[in-house]
PDB file of C-alpha atoms in Angstrom:
ATOM      1  CA  UNK A   1     -40.520  -8.390  80.814  1.00 47.00           C
ATOM      2  CA  UNK A   2     -38.946 -12.044  80.453  1.00 46.00           C
ATOM      3  CA  UNK A   3     -42.708 -13.153  81.143  1.00 49.00           C
ATOM      4  CA  UNK A   4     -44.144 -10.566  78.684  1.00 49.00           C
ATOM      5  CA  UNK A   5     -41.705 -11.241  76.508  1.00 47.00           C
ATOM      6  CA  UNK A   6     -42.194 -15.096  76.226  1.00 51.00           C
ATOM      7  CA  UNK A   7     -46.226 -13.756  75.719  1.00 51.00           C
ATOM      8  CA  UNK A   8     -45.054 -11.524  72.477  1.00 52.00           C
ATOM      9  CA  UNK A   9     -43.159 -13.944  71.400  1.00 52.00           C
ATOM     10  CA  UNK A  10     -46.039 -17.381  71.633  1.00 59.00           C
ATOM     11  CA  UNK A  11     -48.314 -14.358  69.931  1.00 59.00           C
ATOM     12  CA  UNK A  12     -45.631 -14.213  67.172  1.00 56.00           C
ATOM     13  CA  UNK A  13     -45.172 -17.697  66.912  1.00 56.00           C
ATOM     14  CA  UNK A  14     -49.325 -18.353  66.322  1.00 63.00           C
ATOM     15  CA  UNK A  15     -49.114 -15.663  63.676  1.00 61.00           C
ATOM     16  CA  UNK A  16     -46.282 -16.837  61.706  1.00 59.00           C
ATOM     17  CA  UNK A  17     -47.792 -20.580  61.904  1.00 61.00           C
ATOM     18  CA  UNK A  18     -51.270 -19.436  60.535  1.00 64.00           C
ATOM     19  CA  UNK A  19     -49.490 -17.312  58.329  1.00 60.00           C
ATOM     20  CA  UNK A  20     -47.427 -21.008  57.068  1.00 57.00           C
ATOM     21  CA  UNK A  21     -51.004 -22.867  56.523  1.00 62.00           C
ATOM     22  CA  UNK A  22     -52.503 -20.023  54.646  1.00 61.00           C
ATOM     23  CA  UNK A  23     -49.487 -20.176  52.462  1.00 56.00           C
ATOM     24  CA  UNK A  24     -49.774 -23.896  52.074  1.00 57.00           C
ATOM     25  CA  UNK A  25     -53.297 -23.951  51.093  1.00 61.00           C
ATOM     26  CA  UNK A  26     -52.447 -21.643  48.714  1.00 56.00           C
ATOM     27  CA  UNK A  27     -49.565 -23.795  47.433  1.00 53.00           C
ATOM     28  CA  UNK A  28     -52.018 -26.793  47.272  1.00 57.00           C
ATOM     29  CA  UNK A  29     -54.475 -24.661  45.262  1.00 55.00           C
ATOM     30  CA  UNK A  30     -52.251 -23.331  42.962  1.00 51.00           C
ATOM     31  CA  UNK A  31     -50.051 -27.224  42.533  1.00 51.00           C
ATOM     32  CA  UNK A  32     -52.922 -28.273  39.088  1.00 50.00           C
ATOM     33  CA  UNK A  33     -51.704 -24.394  37.392  1.00 48.00           C
ATOM     34  CA  UNK A  34     -50.425 -24.294  34.308  1.00 43.00           C
ATOM     35  CA  UNK A  35     -46.636 -23.825  35.153  1.00 49.00           C
ATOM     36  CA  UNK A  36     -46.025 -22.044  31.497  1.00 46.00           C
ATOM     37  CA  UNK A  37     -47.944 -19.177  32.566  1.00 48.00           C
ATOM     38  CA  UNK A  38     -48.598 -19.364  36.289  1.00 50.00           C
ATOM     39  CA  UNK A  39     -49.947 -16.080  37.005  1.00 48.00           C
ATOM     40  CA  UNK A  40     -52.023 -15.614  34.485  1.00 49.00           C
ATOM     41  CA  UNK A  41     -54.002 -18.984  34.998  1.00 49.00           C
ATOM     42  CA  UNK A  42     -55.323 -18.402  38.653  1.00 49.00           C
ATOM     43  CA  UNK A  43     -58.380 -19.054  38.737  1.00 50.00           C
ATOM     44  CA  UNK A  44     -60.917 -15.951  39.815  1.00 51.00           C
ATOM     45  CA  UNK A  45     -61.256 -18.184  43.348  1.00 45.00           C
ATOM     46  CA  UNK A  46     -58.337 -18.533  43.708  1.00 47.00           C
ATOM     47  CA  UNK A  47     -57.671 -14.614  42.897  1.00 54.00           C
ATOM     48  CA  UNK A  48     -60.550 -13.224  45.285  1.00 51.00           C
ATOM     49  CA  UNK A  49     -58.769 -14.974  48.653  1.00 49.00           C
ATOM     50  CA  UNK A  50     -55.591 -13.693  47.496  1.00 52.00           C
ATOM     51  CA  UNK A  51     -56.855 -10.040  47.265  1.00 55.00           C
ATOM     52  CA  UNK A  52     -58.822 -11.097  51.058  1.00 50.00           C
ATOM     53  CA  UNK A  53     -55.558 -12.234  52.753  1.00 55.00           C
ATOM     54  CA  UNK A  54     -54.319  -9.931  55.510  1.00 65.00           C
ATOM     55  CA  UNK A  55     -50.947 -10.771  54.299  1.00 81.00           C
ATOM     56  CA  UNK A  56     -48.922  -9.440  51.659  1.00 85.00           C
ATOM     57  CA  UNK A  57     -48.568 -11.804  48.754  1.00 86.00           C
ATOM     58  CA  UNK A  58     -46.441 -11.663  45.743  1.00 89.00           C
ATOM     59  CA  UNK A  59     -44.714 -13.603  42.915  1.00 92.00           C
ATOM     60  CA  UNK A  60     -41.774 -13.317  41.459  1.00 94.00           C
ATOM     61  CA  UNK A  61     -38.777 -14.172  38.845  1.00 94.00           C
ATOM     62  CA  UNK A  62     -35.747 -15.358  40.201  1.00 93.00           C
ATOM     63  CA  UNK A  63     -34.365 -12.044  39.216  1.00 93.00           C
ATOM     64  CA  UNK A  64     -37.112 -10.133  41.725  1.00 94.00           C
ATOM     65  CA  UNK A  65     -39.494  -8.963  38.312  1.00 95.00           C
ATOM     66  CA  UNK A  66     -42.510  -8.944  40.062  1.00 94.00           C
ATOM     67  CA  UNK A  67     -45.375 -11.002  38.137  1.00 92.00           C
ATOM     68  CA  UNK A  68     -48.151 -10.829  40.876  1.00 88.00           C
ATOM     69  CA  UNK A  69     -49.131  -9.078  44.118  1.00 87.00           C
ATOM     70  CA  UNK A  70     -52.288  -8.797  45.913  1.00 86.00           C
ATOM     71  CA  UNK A  71     -53.601  -5.540  47.294  1.00 84.00           C
ATOM     72  CA  UNK A  72     -51.908  -5.730  50.755  1.00 83.00           C
ATOM     73  CA  UNK A  73     -48.298  -6.173  49.345  1.00 85.00           C
ATOM     74  CA  UNK A  74     -49.134  -3.357  46.496  1.00 85.00           C
ATOM     75  CA  UNK A  75     -50.277  -0.611  49.539  1.00 82.00           C
ATOM     76  CA  UNK A  76     -47.220  -1.912  51.406  1.00 79.00           C
ATOM     77  CA  UNK A  77     -44.974  -0.361  48.792  1.00 77.00           C
ATOM     78  CA  UNK A  78     -47.414   2.483  47.434  1.00 78.00           C
ATOM     79  CA  UNK A  79     -47.694   0.329  43.970  1.00 75.00           C
ATOM     80  CA  UNK A  80     -51.454   1.335  42.446  1.00 73.00           C
ATOM     81  CA  UNK A  81     -52.561  -0.811  39.603  1.00 72.00           C
ATOM     82  CA  UNK A  82     -50.037  -3.150  37.793  1.00 75.00           C
ATOM     83  CA  UNK A  83     -46.904  -3.836  39.153  1.00 79.00           C
ATOM     84  CA  UNK A  84     -45.872  -6.636  36.535  1.00 82.00           C
ATOM     85  CA  UNK A  85     -42.261  -5.638  35.697  1.00 87.00           C
ATOM     86  CA  UNK A  86     -40.825  -4.209  38.685  1.00 90.00           C
ATOM     87  CA  UNK A  87     -38.469  -5.649  40.954  1.00 92.00           C
ATOM     88  CA  UNK A  88     -39.289  -5.908  44.917  1.00 89.00           C
ATOM     89  CA  UNK A  89     -35.134  -6.030  45.167  1.00 91.00           C
ATOM     90  CA  UNK A  90     -35.215  -2.256  44.605  1.00 88.00           C
ATOM     91  CA  UNK A  91     -37.622  -1.349  47.452  1.00 82.00           C
ATOM     92  CA  UNK A  92     -35.122  -3.062  49.607  1.00 82.00           C
ATOM     93  CA  UNK A  93     -32.837  -0.568  51.885  1.00 82.00           C
ATOM     94  CA  UNK A  94     -30.069   0.324  49.408  1.00 88.00           C
ATOM     95  CA  UNK A  95     -27.698  -1.838  52.115  1.00 90.00           C
ATOM     96  CA  UNK A  96     -29.216  -5.018  52.014  1.00 88.00           C
ATOM     97  CA  UNK A  97     -29.841  -5.299  48.079  1.00 92.00           C
ATOM     98  CA  UNK A  98     -26.896  -7.247  47.485  1.00 93.00           C
ATOM     99  CA  UNK A  99     -27.158  -9.684  50.010  1.00 93.00           C
ATOM    100  CA  UNK A 100     -30.318 -10.120  49.754  1.00 91.00           C
ATOM    101  CA  UNK A 101     -29.718 -10.807  45.581  1.00 93.00           C
ATOM    102  CA  UNK A 102     -27.058 -13.153  46.387  1.00 94.00           C
ATOM    103  CA  UNK A 103     -29.177 -15.578  48.651  1.00 93.00           C
ATOM    104  CA  UNK A 104     -31.615 -15.697  45.775  1.00 92.00           C
ATOM    105  CA  UNK A 105     -29.394 -16.280  43.356  1.00 93.00           C
ATOM    106  CA  UNK A 106     -28.265 -19.661  45.552  1.00 94.00           C
ATOM    107  CA  UNK A 107     -31.697 -20.315  46.108  1.00 92.00           C
ATOM    108  CA  UNK A 108     -32.500 -20.089  42.113  1.00 91.00           C
ATOM    109  CA  UNK A 109     -29.946 -23.034  41.870  1.00 91.00           C
ATOM    110  CA  UNK A 110     -31.249 -25.032  44.592  1.00 92.00           C
ATOM    111  CA  UNK A 111     -34.509 -24.586  44.293  1.00 92.00           C
ATOM    112  CA  UNK A 112     -36.472 -24.975  48.064  1.00 92.00           C
ATOM    113  CA  UNK A 113     -38.908 -23.099  50.278  1.00 92.00           C
ATOM    114  CA  UNK A 114     -37.304 -20.628  52.601  1.00 92.00           C
ATOM    115  CA  UNK A 115     -38.243 -18.303  55.174  1.00 89.00           C
ATOM    116  CA  UNK A 116     -36.695 -15.472  56.058  1.00 84.00           C
ATOM    117  CA  UNK A 117     -37.230 -12.049  57.940  1.00 85.00           C
ATOM    118  CA  UNK A 118     -36.365  -8.965  55.776  1.00 77.00           C
ATOM    119  CA  UNK A 119     -36.400  -5.350  56.241  1.00 78.00           C
ATOM    120  CA  UNK A 120     -38.921  -3.374  53.719  1.00 76.00           C
ATOM    121  CA  UNK A 121     -39.253   0.064  52.826  1.00 74.00           C
ATOM    122  CA  UNK A 122     -42.538   1.168  52.186  1.00 74.00           C
ATOM    123  CA  UNK A 123     -44.439   3.735  50.520  1.00 72.00           C
ATOM    124  CA  UNK A 124     -44.741   6.071  53.895  1.00 75.00           C
ATOM    125  CA  UNK A 125     -40.707   6.259  53.953  1.00 77.00           C
ATOM    126  CA  UNK A 126     -40.128   3.908  56.948  1.00 79.00           C
ATOM    127  CA  UNK A 127     -38.531   0.673  57.315  1.00 80.00           C
ATOM    128  CA  UNK A 128     -41.043  -2.110  58.114  1.00 81.00           C
ATOM    129  CA  UNK A 129     -40.149  -5.955  59.392  1.00 84.00           C
ATOM    130  CA  UNK A 130     -41.361  -8.535  57.642  1.00 85.00           C
ATOM    131  CA  UNK A 131     -41.475 -12.514  58.015  1.00 88.00           C
ATOM    132  CA  UNK A 132     -41.567 -13.676  54.270  1.00 86.00           C
ATOM    133  CA  UNK A 133     -42.187 -17.383  53.404  1.00 89.00           C
ATOM    134  CA  UNK A 134     -40.842 -18.023  49.712  1.00 92.00           C
ATOM    135  CA  UNK A 135     -41.948 -20.800  47.925  1.00 92.00           C
ATOM    136  CA  UNK A 136     -40.666 -22.058  44.814  1.00 92.00           C
ATOM    137  CA  UNK A 137     -42.341 -22.713  41.218  1.00 92.00           C
ATOM    138  CA  UNK A 138     -41.130 -25.365  39.167  1.00 92.00           C
ATOM    139  CA  UNK A 139     -41.608 -26.876  35.454  1.00 89.00           C
ATOM    140  CA  UNK A 140     -41.635 -30.496  35.077  1.00 88.00           C
ATOM    141  CA  UNK A 141     -38.169 -30.538  34.823  1.00 87.00           C
ATOM    142  CA  UNK A 142     -37.336 -29.439  38.240  1.00 86.00           C
ATOM    143  CA  UNK A 143     -36.616 -25.465  36.265  1.00 88.00           C
ATOM    144  CA  UNK A 144     -37.739 -22.582  38.628  1.00 90.00           C
ATOM    145  CA  UNK A 145     -40.051 -20.530  36.782  1.00 92.00           C
ATOM    146  CA  UNK A 146     -41.378 -18.471  39.638  1.00 94.00           C
ATOM    147  CA  UNK A 147     -40.863 -17.296  43.159  1.00 94.00           C
ATOM    148  CA  UNK A 148     -44.647 -17.149  45.109  1.00 90.00           C
ATOM    149  CA  UNK A 149     -43.771 -15.336  48.209  1.00 90.00           C
ATOM    150  CA  UNK A 150     -46.106 -14.521  51.081  1.00 87.00           C
ATOM    151  CA  UNK A 151     -45.223 -11.726  54.213  1.00 86.00           C
ATOM    152  CA  UNK A 152     -46.313 -10.775  57.319  1.00 85.00           C
ATOM    153  CA  UNK A 153     -45.925  -7.700  59.093  1.00 83.00           C
ATOM    154  CA  UNK A 154     -44.097  -8.477  62.625  1.00 84.00           C
ATOM    155  CA  UNK A 155     -43.018  -4.549  62.800  1.00 81.00           C
ATOM    156  CA  UNK A 156     -44.698  -4.054  65.931  1.00 77.00           C
ATOM    157  CA  UNK A 157     -43.926  -7.282  67.501  1.00 79.00           C
ATOM    158  CA  UNK A 158     -39.867  -6.333  66.908  1.00 77.00           C
ATOM    159  CA  UNK A 159     -40.773  -2.842  68.605  1.00 77.00           C
ATOM    160  CA  UNK A 160     -42.726  -4.570  71.327  1.00 79.00           C
ATOM    161  CA  UNK A 161     -39.643  -7.122  71.548  1.00 77.00           C
ATOM    162  CA  UNK A 162     -37.087  -4.381  71.626  1.00 77.00           C
ATOM    163  CA  UNK A 163     -38.650  -2.776  73.944  1.00 82.00           C
ATOM    164  CA  UNK A 164     -38.989  -5.350  76.229  1.00 80.00           C
ATOM    165  CA  UNK A 165     -35.397  -6.185  76.076  1.00 80.00           C
ATOM    166  CA  UNK A 166     -33.745  -2.584  76.478  1.00 84.00           C
ATOM    167  CA  UNK A 167     -36.483  -3.172  79.616  1.00 82.00           C
ATOM    168  CA  UNK A 168     -34.651  -6.267  80.880  1.00 83.00           C
ATOM    169  CA  UNK A 169     -31.602  -4.807  80.249  1.00 84.00           C
ATOM    170  CA  UNK A 170     -32.256  -1.531  82.622  1.00 85.00           C
ATOM    171  CA  UNK A 171     -33.944  -3.806  85.321  1.00 84.00           C
ATOM    172  CA  UNK A 172     -30.814  -6.192  85.226  1.00 86.00           C
ATOM    173  CA  UNK A 173     -28.894  -2.995  85.362  1.00 88.00           C
ATOM    174  CA  UNK A 174     -30.457  -1.801  88.721  1.00 89.00           C
ATOM    175  CA  UNK A 175     -30.879  -5.328  90.077  1.00 88.00           C
ATOM    176  CA  UNK A 176     -26.899  -6.136  90.120  1.00 90.00           C
ATOM    177  CA  UNK A 177     -25.889  -2.745  91.119  1.00 91.00           C
ATOM    178  CA  UNK A 178     -28.512  -2.203  94.106  1.00 92.00           C
ATOM    179  CA  UNK A 179     -26.833  -1.074  97.092  1.00 93.00           C
ATOM    180  CA  UNK A 180     -29.026  -3.340  99.033  1.00 92.00           C
ATOM    181  CA  UNK A 181     -29.232  -7.437  99.042  1.00 94.00           C
ATOM    182  CA  UNK A 182     -31.264  -8.229  95.814  1.00 92.00           C
ATOM    183  CA  UNK A 183     -32.490 -12.100  95.575  1.00 91.00           C
ATOM    184  CA  UNK A 184     -35.101 -13.487  92.475  1.00 90.00           C
ATOM    185  CA  UNK A 185     -36.236 -17.080  93.225  1.00 88.00           C
ATOM    186  CA  UNK A 186     -38.831 -19.891  91.406  1.00 88.00           C
ATOM    187  CA  UNK A 187     -42.191 -18.907  93.115  1.00 81.00           C
ATOM    188  CA  UNK A 188     -42.864 -22.694  92.555  1.00 83.00           C
ATOM    189  CA  UNK A 189     -39.416 -24.194  93.665  1.00 87.00           C
ATOM    190  CA  UNK A 190     -38.186 -21.634  95.189  1.00 88.00           C
ATOM    191  CA  UNK A 191     -34.758 -22.678  94.052  1.00 92.00           C
ATOM    192  CA  UNK A 192     -32.790 -19.128  93.545  1.00 93.00           C
ATOM    193  CA  UNK A 193     -32.272 -17.442  90.075  1.00 92.00           C
ATOM    194  CA  UNK A 194     -30.124 -14.546  90.503  1.00 92.00           C
ATOM    195  CA  UNK A 195     -28.399 -12.470  93.112  1.00 93.00           C
ATOM    196  CA  UNK A 196     -26.837  -9.523  93.685  1.00 93.00           C
ATOM    197  CA  UNK A 197     -23.019  -8.436  94.820  1.00 94.00           C
ATOM    198  CA  UNK A 198     -24.634  -7.090  97.385  1.00 94.00           C
ATOM    199  CA  UNK A 199     -26.144 -10.598  98.419  1.00 94.00           C
ATOM    200  CA  UNK A 200     -23.111 -12.418  97.979  1.00 95.00           C
ATOM    201  CA  UNK A 201     -21.071  -9.730 100.758  1.00 94.00           C
ATOM    202  CA  UNK A 202     -23.758  -9.963 102.612  1.00 95.00           C
ATOM    203  CA  UNK A 203     -24.799 -13.755 103.054  1.00 95.00           C
ATOM    204  CA  UNK A 204     -21.386 -15.113 102.606  1.00 95.00           C
ATOM    205  CA  UNK A 205     -22.206 -18.002  99.679  1.00 95.00           C
ATOM    206  CA  UNK A 206     -20.705 -17.738  96.522  1.00 95.00           C
ATOM    207  CA  UNK A 207     -22.812 -16.873  93.392  1.00 94.00           C
ATOM    208  CA  UNK A 208     -22.920 -20.873  92.620  1.00 95.00           C
ATOM    209  CA  UNK A 209     -23.553 -22.010  96.025  1.00 95.00           C
ATOM    210  CA  UNK A 210     -27.068 -19.505  95.901  1.00 94.00           C
ATOM    211  CA  UNK A 211     -27.739 -20.778  92.954  1.00 94.00           C
ATOM    212  CA  UNK A 212     -27.850 -24.219  93.968  1.00 95.00           C
ATOM    213  CA  UNK A 213     -30.158 -23.461  97.373  1.00 94.00           C
ATOM    214  CA  UNK A 214     -33.548 -22.246  98.015  1.00 92.00           C
ATOM    215  CA  UNK A 215     -35.371 -19.378 100.050  1.00 90.00           C
ATOM    216  CA  UNK A 216     -35.639 -22.119 102.721  1.00 89.00           C
ATOM    217  CA  UNK A 217     -31.579 -22.623 102.937  1.00 91.00           C
ATOM    218  CA  UNK A 218     -31.227 -19.436 104.503  1.00 92.00           C
ATOM    219  CA  UNK A 219     -34.017 -19.062 107.130  1.00 90.00           C
ATOM    220  CA  UNK A 220     -33.795 -20.365 110.127  1.00 88.00           C
ATOM    221  CA  UNK A 221     -35.338 -23.671 111.879  1.00 84.00           C
ATOM    222  CA  UNK A 222     -38.003 -21.625 113.233  1.00 81.00           C
ATOM    223  CA  UNK A 223     -39.330 -20.247 110.426  1.00 80.00           C
ATOM    224  CA  UNK A 224     -39.904 -23.380 108.602  1.00 75.00           C
ATOM    225  CA  UNK A 225     -43.302 -24.133 108.854  1.00 76.00           C
ATOM    226  CA  UNK A 226     -44.681 -20.375 108.297  1.00 77.00           C
ATOM    227  CA  UNK A 227     -41.915 -20.779 104.966  1.00 75.00           C
ATOM    228  CA  UNK A 228     -44.269 -23.835 104.192  1.00 72.00           C
ATOM    229  CA  UNK A 229     -47.849 -21.653 104.409  1.00 71.00           C
ATOM    230  CA  UNK A 230     -46.791 -18.962 102.589  1.00 68.00           C
ATOM    231  CA  UNK A 231     -47.999 -18.949  99.361  1.00 58.00           C
ATOM    232  CA  UNK A 232     -46.150 -16.756  97.265  1.00 56.00           C
ATOM    233  CA  UNK A 233     -47.365 -17.473  94.286  1.00 52.00           C
ATOM    234  CA  UNK A 234     -50.667 -15.523  95.510  1.00 57.00           C
ATOM    235  CA  UNK A 235     -48.808 -12.171  96.377  1.00 55.00           C
ATOM    236  CA  UNK A 236     -49.263  -9.025  94.416  1.00 53.00           C
ATOM    237  CA  UNK A 237     -46.525  -7.941  92.231  1.00 52.00           C
ATOM    238  CA  UNK A 238     -45.089  -5.460  95.121  1.00 55.00           C
ATOM    239  CA  UNK A 239     -45.162  -7.334  98.147  1.00 58.00           C
ATOM    240  CA  UNK A 240     -43.672  -5.940 101.940  1.00 63.00           C
ATOM    241  CA  UNK A 241     -43.437  -8.257 104.795  1.00 69.00           C
ATOM    242  CA  UNK A 242     -41.516  -7.651 108.082  1.00 71.00           C
ATOM    243  CA  UNK A 243     -41.020 -10.132 111.147  1.00 75.00           C
ATOM    244  CA  UNK A 244     -39.009 -12.388 108.865  1.00 83.00           C
ATOM    245  CA  UNK A 245     -35.151 -13.688 110.198  1.00 88.00           C
ATOM    246  CA  UNK A 246     -32.669 -15.064 107.589  1.00 91.00           C
ATOM    247  CA  UNK A 247     -29.466 -16.780 108.084  1.00 92.00           C
ATOM    248  CA  UNK A 248     -26.250 -15.923 106.362  1.00 94.00           C
ATOM    249  CA  UNK A 249     -23.601 -18.342 106.193  1.00 94.00           C
ATOM    250  CA  UNK A 250     -21.568 -18.674 109.452  1.00 93.00           C
ATOM    251  CA  UNK A 251     -24.794 -18.900 111.115  1.00 92.00           C
ATOM    252  CA  UNK A 252     -25.751 -15.666 112.488  1.00 93.00           C
ATOM    253  CA  UNK A 253     -29.150 -14.921 112.434  1.00 92.00           C
ATOM    254  CA  UNK A 254     -30.429 -11.394 110.862  1.00 91.00           C
ATOM    255  CA  UNK A 255     -33.827  -9.399 110.968  1.00 87.00           C
ATOM    256  CA  UNK A 256     -34.840  -8.591 107.356  1.00 86.00           C
ATOM    257  CA  UNK A 257     -37.508  -6.719 105.863  1.00 82.00           C
ATOM    258  CA  UNK A 258     -38.407  -8.241 102.245  1.00 77.00           C
TER     259      UNK A 258
END
C-alpha cells in the first residue's frame, strides 16, 4: 500500500509539474499584452492554445469576477457562452467562501503567485478537487489588474490517496492486532521496520531493540549461509517457507513457518 501511495503521489507531482510548465509558458506569452485590457487583447493563437489545453483556465478581477474562461473551465461549471461578470467564488462550496475571499483579498494587497488545492462545486452537483496556480497580472505601477489561473483536476488522485490511506490503516490494524508474531523488514537491508506486540512478547526483545536489528540477528549461526543465499527481493508477494529457526532473546531456538 505504501508503495502504491508513493506511486500515486509521484504521478500527481508529474502532472502538477507539467501544469506549472504550461502556465509558465502562457504567462510568458501574455507578458507583452496590453495590461489595460488583458482579456480582450489576447492573440488568436494564444486563445486557441488556451482553449485546447486539458486544463481549466480563467482570468478574474480581485473580487473574483471572471473576465475569461476556457472551454474546460466552462464545462466544469456548466457555463455556456459568455461568462463575463460571474464570480467564481460562488462556484465554491458555501462553507469555504468566506475563508477563500479573505485569502485572496490578502493576496491582492501583496501580489504574488500562489498555488493551492481547492474544492469546487461542479455543474454536475459533485464536489471536485482542483489544484490551482494563480498568477497576478500587474500594471506598470505594480497594481494588480487581474489574476490568471490554471486548474488541474486532482479528484481521482485524491480519491485514490484516500483509498490507499484507508487500506493502509486497515492493514496496520491487522498487523498490530494479529495474535501471531508479525515482523516487517526491508528486503535490501534486512533491517526490521515494524513488529507487533505478539512478536515482542514471543521473542523477548523490546520494540526499540527490534528496530535496531536485522532478521539475521534472530537466526541461529547455522542458518547464516542459507540466509545470505536467500534472495528476498525475488520472492512472490505471498511466500510460505518451512524449515527455518528463530532465536529468542534468551537464546532459545524455535522452529518457525514463515
